[in-house]
Short mmCIF file of C-alpha atoms in Angstrom, two decimals:
data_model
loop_
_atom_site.label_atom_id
_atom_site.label_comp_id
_atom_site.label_asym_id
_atom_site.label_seq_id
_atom_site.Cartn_x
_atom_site.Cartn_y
_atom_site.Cartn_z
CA UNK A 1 0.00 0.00 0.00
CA UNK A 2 1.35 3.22 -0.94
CA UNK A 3 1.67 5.92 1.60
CA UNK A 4 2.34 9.36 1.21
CA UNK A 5 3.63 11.80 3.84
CA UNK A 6 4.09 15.58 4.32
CA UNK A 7 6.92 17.79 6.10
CA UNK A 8 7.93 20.70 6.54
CA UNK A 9 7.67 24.07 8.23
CA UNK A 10 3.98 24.84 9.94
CA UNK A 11 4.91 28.60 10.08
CA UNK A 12 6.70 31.03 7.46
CA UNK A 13 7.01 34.53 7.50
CA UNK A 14 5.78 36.63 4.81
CA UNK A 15 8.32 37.06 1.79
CA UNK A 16 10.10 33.84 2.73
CA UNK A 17 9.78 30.64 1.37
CA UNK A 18 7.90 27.72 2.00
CA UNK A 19 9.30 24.04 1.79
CA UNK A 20 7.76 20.94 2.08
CA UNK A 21 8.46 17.50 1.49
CA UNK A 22 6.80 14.40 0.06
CA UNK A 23 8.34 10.93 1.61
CA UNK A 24 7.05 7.92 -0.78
CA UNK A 25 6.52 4.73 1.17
CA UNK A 26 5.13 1.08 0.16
CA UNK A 27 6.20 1.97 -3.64
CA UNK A 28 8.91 3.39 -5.22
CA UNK A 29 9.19 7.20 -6.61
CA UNK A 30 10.95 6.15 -9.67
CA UNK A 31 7.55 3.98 -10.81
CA UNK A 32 5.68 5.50 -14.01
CA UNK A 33 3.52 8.23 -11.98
CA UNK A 34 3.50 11.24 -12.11
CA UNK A 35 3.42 13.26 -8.41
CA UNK A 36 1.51 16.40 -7.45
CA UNK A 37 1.42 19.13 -4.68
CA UNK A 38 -2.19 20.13 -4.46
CA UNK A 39 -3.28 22.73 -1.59
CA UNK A 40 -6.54 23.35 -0.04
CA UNK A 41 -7.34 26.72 1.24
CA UNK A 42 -11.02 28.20 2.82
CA UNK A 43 -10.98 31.07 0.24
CA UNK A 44 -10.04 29.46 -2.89
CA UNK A 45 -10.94 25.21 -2.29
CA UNK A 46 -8.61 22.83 -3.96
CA UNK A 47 -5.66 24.26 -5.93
CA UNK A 48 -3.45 21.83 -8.22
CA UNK A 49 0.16 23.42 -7.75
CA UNK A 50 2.10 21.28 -10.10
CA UNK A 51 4.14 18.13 -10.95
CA UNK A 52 6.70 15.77 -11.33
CA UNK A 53 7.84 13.08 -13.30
CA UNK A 54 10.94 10.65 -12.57
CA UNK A 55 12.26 11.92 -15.64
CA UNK A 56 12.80 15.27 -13.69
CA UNK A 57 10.31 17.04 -16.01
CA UNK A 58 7.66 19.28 -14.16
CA UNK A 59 4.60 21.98 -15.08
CA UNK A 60 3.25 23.80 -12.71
CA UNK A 61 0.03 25.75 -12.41
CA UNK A 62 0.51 29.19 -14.58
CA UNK A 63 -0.98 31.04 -11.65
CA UNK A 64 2.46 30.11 -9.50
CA UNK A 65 5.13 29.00 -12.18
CA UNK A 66 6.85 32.18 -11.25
CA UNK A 67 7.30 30.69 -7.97
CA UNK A 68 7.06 27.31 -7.37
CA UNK A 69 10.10 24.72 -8.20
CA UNK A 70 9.28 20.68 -7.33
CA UNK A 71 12.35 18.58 -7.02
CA UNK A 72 12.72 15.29 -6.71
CA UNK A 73 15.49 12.88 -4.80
CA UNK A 74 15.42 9.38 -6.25
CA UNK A 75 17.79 8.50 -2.82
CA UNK A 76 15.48 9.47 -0.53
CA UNK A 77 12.17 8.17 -2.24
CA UNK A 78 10.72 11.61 -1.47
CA UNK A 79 9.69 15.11 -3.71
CA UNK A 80 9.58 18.64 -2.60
CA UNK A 81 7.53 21.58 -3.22
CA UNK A 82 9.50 24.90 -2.81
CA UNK A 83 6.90 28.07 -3.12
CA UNK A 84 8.69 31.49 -2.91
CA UNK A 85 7.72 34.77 -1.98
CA UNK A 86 4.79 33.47 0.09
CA UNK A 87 1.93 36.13 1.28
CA UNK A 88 -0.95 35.42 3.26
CA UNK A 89 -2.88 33.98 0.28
CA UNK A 90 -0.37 31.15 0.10
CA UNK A 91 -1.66 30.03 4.09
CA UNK A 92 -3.43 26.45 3.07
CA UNK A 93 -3.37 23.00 3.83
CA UNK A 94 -0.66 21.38 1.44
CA UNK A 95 -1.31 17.83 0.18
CA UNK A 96 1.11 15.73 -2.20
CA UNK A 97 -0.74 13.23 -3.94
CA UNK A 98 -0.22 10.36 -6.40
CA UNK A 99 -1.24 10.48 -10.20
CA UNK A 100 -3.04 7.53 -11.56
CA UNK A 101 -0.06 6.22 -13.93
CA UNK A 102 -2.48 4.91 -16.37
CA UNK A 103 -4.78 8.61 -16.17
CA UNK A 104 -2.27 11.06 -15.35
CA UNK A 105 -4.00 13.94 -13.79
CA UNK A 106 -6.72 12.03 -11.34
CA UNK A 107 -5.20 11.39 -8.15
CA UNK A 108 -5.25 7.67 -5.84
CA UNK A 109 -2.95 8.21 -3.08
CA UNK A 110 -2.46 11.66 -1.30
CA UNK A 111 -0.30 12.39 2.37
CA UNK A 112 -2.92 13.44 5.10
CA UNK A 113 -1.72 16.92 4.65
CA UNK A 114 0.41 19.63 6.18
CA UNK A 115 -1.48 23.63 7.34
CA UNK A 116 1.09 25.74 6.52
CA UNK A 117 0.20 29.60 7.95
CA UNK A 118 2.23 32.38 6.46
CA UNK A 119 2.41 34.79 9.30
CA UNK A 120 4.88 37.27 11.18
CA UNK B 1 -8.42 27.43 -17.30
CA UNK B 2 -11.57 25.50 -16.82
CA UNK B 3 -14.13 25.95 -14.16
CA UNK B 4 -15.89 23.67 -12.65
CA UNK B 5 -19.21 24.93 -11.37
CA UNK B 6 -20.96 22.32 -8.41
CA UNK B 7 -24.35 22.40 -7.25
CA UNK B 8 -26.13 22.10 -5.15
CA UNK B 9 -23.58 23.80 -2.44
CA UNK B 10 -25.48 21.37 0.56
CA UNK B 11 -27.38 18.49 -0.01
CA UNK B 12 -29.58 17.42 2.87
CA UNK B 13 -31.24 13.78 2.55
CA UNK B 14 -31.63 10.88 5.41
CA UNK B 15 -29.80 7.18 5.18
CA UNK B 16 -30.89 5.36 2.60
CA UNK B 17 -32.09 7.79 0.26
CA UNK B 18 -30.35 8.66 -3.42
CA UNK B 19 -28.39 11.59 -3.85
CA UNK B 20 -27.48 13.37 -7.15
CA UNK B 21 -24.71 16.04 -7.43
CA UNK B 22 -23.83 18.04 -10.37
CA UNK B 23 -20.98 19.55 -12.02
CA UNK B 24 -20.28 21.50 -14.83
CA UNK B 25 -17.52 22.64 -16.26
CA UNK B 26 -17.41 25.91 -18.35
CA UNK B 27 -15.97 24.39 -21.60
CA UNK B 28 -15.85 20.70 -22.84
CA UNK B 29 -13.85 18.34 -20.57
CA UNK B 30 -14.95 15.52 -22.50
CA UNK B 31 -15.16 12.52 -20.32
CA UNK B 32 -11.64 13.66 -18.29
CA UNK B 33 -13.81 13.89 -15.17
CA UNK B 34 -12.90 12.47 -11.57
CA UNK B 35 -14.80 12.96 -8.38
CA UNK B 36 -13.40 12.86 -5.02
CA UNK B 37 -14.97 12.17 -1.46
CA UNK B 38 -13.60 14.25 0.97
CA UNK B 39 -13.90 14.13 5.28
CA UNK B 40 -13.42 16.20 7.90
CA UNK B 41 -9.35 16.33 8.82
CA UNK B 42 -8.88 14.17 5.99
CA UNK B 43 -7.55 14.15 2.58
CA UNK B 44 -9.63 13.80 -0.62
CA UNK B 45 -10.31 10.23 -1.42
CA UNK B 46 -10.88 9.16 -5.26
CA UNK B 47 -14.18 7.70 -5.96
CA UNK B 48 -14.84 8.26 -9.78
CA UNK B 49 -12.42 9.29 -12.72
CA UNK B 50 -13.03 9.05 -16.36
CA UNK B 51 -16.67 9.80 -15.57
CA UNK B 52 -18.39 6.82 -14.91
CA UNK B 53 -15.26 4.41 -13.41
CA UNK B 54 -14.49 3.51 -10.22
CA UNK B 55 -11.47 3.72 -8.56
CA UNK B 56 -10.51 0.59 -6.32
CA UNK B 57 -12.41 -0.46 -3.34
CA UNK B 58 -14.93 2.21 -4.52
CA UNK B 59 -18.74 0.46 -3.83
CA UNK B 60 -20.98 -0.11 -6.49
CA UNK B 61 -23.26 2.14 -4.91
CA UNK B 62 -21.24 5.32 -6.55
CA UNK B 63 -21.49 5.82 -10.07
CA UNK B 64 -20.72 8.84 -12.39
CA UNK B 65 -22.38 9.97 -16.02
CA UNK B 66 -22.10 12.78 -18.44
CA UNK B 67 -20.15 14.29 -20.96
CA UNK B 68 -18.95 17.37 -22.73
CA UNK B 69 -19.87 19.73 -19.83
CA UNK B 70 -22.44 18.18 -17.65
CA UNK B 71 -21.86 15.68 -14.99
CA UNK B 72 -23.51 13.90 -12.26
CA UNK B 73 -22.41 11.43 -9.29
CA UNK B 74 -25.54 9.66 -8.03
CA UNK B 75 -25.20 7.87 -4.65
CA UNK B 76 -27.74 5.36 -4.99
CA UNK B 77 -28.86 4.75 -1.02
CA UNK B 78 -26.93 6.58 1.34
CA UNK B 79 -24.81 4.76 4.14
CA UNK B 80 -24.28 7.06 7.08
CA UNK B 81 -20.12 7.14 6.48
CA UNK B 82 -21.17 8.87 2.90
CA UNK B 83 -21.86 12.04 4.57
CA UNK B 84 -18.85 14.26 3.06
CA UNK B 85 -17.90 17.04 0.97
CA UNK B 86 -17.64 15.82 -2.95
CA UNK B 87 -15.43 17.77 -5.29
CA UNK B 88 -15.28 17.35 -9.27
CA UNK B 89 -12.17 17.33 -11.26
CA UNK B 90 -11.09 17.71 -14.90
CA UNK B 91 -7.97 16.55 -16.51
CA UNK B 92 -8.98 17.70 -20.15
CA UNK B 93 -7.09 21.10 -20.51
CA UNK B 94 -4.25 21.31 -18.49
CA UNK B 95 -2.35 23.33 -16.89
CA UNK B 96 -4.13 23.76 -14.38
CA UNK B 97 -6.18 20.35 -13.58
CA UNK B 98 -8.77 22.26 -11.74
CA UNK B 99 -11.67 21.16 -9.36
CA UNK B 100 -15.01 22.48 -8.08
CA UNK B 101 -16.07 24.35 -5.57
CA UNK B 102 -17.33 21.03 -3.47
CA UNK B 103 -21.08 19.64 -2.25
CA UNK B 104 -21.25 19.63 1.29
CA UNK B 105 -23.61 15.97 2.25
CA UNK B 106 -25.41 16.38 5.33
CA UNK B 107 -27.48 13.96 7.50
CA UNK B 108 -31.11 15.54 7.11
#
């Protein structure tokens, strides 16, 4: 059974950037799936941030491609979501979740989530 | 980007009843719809994708229908654990995959 887990930061201060990781468990990272970050906010619901592939290839949401970068580490069985120049607006719960590898873009496994509040 | 429009925003119906929820998406998604359960404190679980398939360990008692830009999930007797928020999802045009706005469930 694959499990997915968030980590990272609860608090960040305006203008700083938020990092989070994505540790992979009960499957492998380097499987044909592609892996999301997907946040969930009060004022704006469910917001896809982007992806990853094994490969290393990535697109993220145009809303946030000026800011977002997801890596991957192959060693670690993990992938991380690094979102820059964070405001209020950016406060949310942050999932990572699974792409179907036979559907990309629905989404069968996600971590339980992580709130992260941007506040001074 | 697509939007996904669902309705009703709360549902109220008793155990045992059917419930129909609707989505629709403001240009042609085709059939690249998914529809996800979602609880309290919890992560969004996938019930439907594709429209009208289930996703593993999903009961028969969820299906999914439509195309082009109407959709519907139809809960055909309500259990008490299928009291939830439901959220749509398209795949279609991407970037962004985007999702709805949610149906809240409640227990009449």
């Amino acid at each position: 059974q694959v499990q997915l887990q968030e980590s990272g930061p609860g608090l960040v201060k305006p203008s700083g950037t938020l990092s989070l990781t994505c540790a992979v468990s009960g499957g492998s990272i380097t499987s044909s799936n592609w892996w999301s970050w997907v946040r969930q906010s009060p004022g704006k619901g469910l917001e896809w941030i982007g992806e990853i592939y094994p490969s290393g290839s990535t697109i993220y949401t145009p809303s946030l491609n000026s800011r977002v970068t997801i890596s991957l580490d192959k060693s670690k069985n993990h992938f991380s979501l690094s979102l820059s120049s964070v405001t209020a607006a950016d406060t949310a719960v942050y999932y990572c979740a699974r792409g179907i590898q036979f559907a990309r873009g629905y989404f069968d496994y996600w971590g339980q989530g992580t709130l992260v509040t941007v506040s001074s | 980007e697509v939007v996904l429009t669902q309705s009703p925003a709360t549902l109220s119906l008793s155990p045992g009843e059917r419930a129909t929820l609707s989505c629709r998406a403001s240009q042609s998604v085709s059939r690249f719809l998914a529809w996800y359960q979602q609880k309290p404190g919890q992560a969004p679980r996938l019930l439907i994708y594709d429209t009208s398939k289930r996703a593993t360990g999903i009961p028969a008692r969820f299906s999914g229908s439509g195309s082009g830009t109407d959709f519907s999930l139809t809960i055909s007797s309500l259990e008490p654990e299928d009291f939830a928020v439901y959220f749509c999802q398209q795949r279609s045009d991407w970037p962004p995959y985007t999702f709805g706005q949610g149906t809240k469930l409640e227990i009449k």
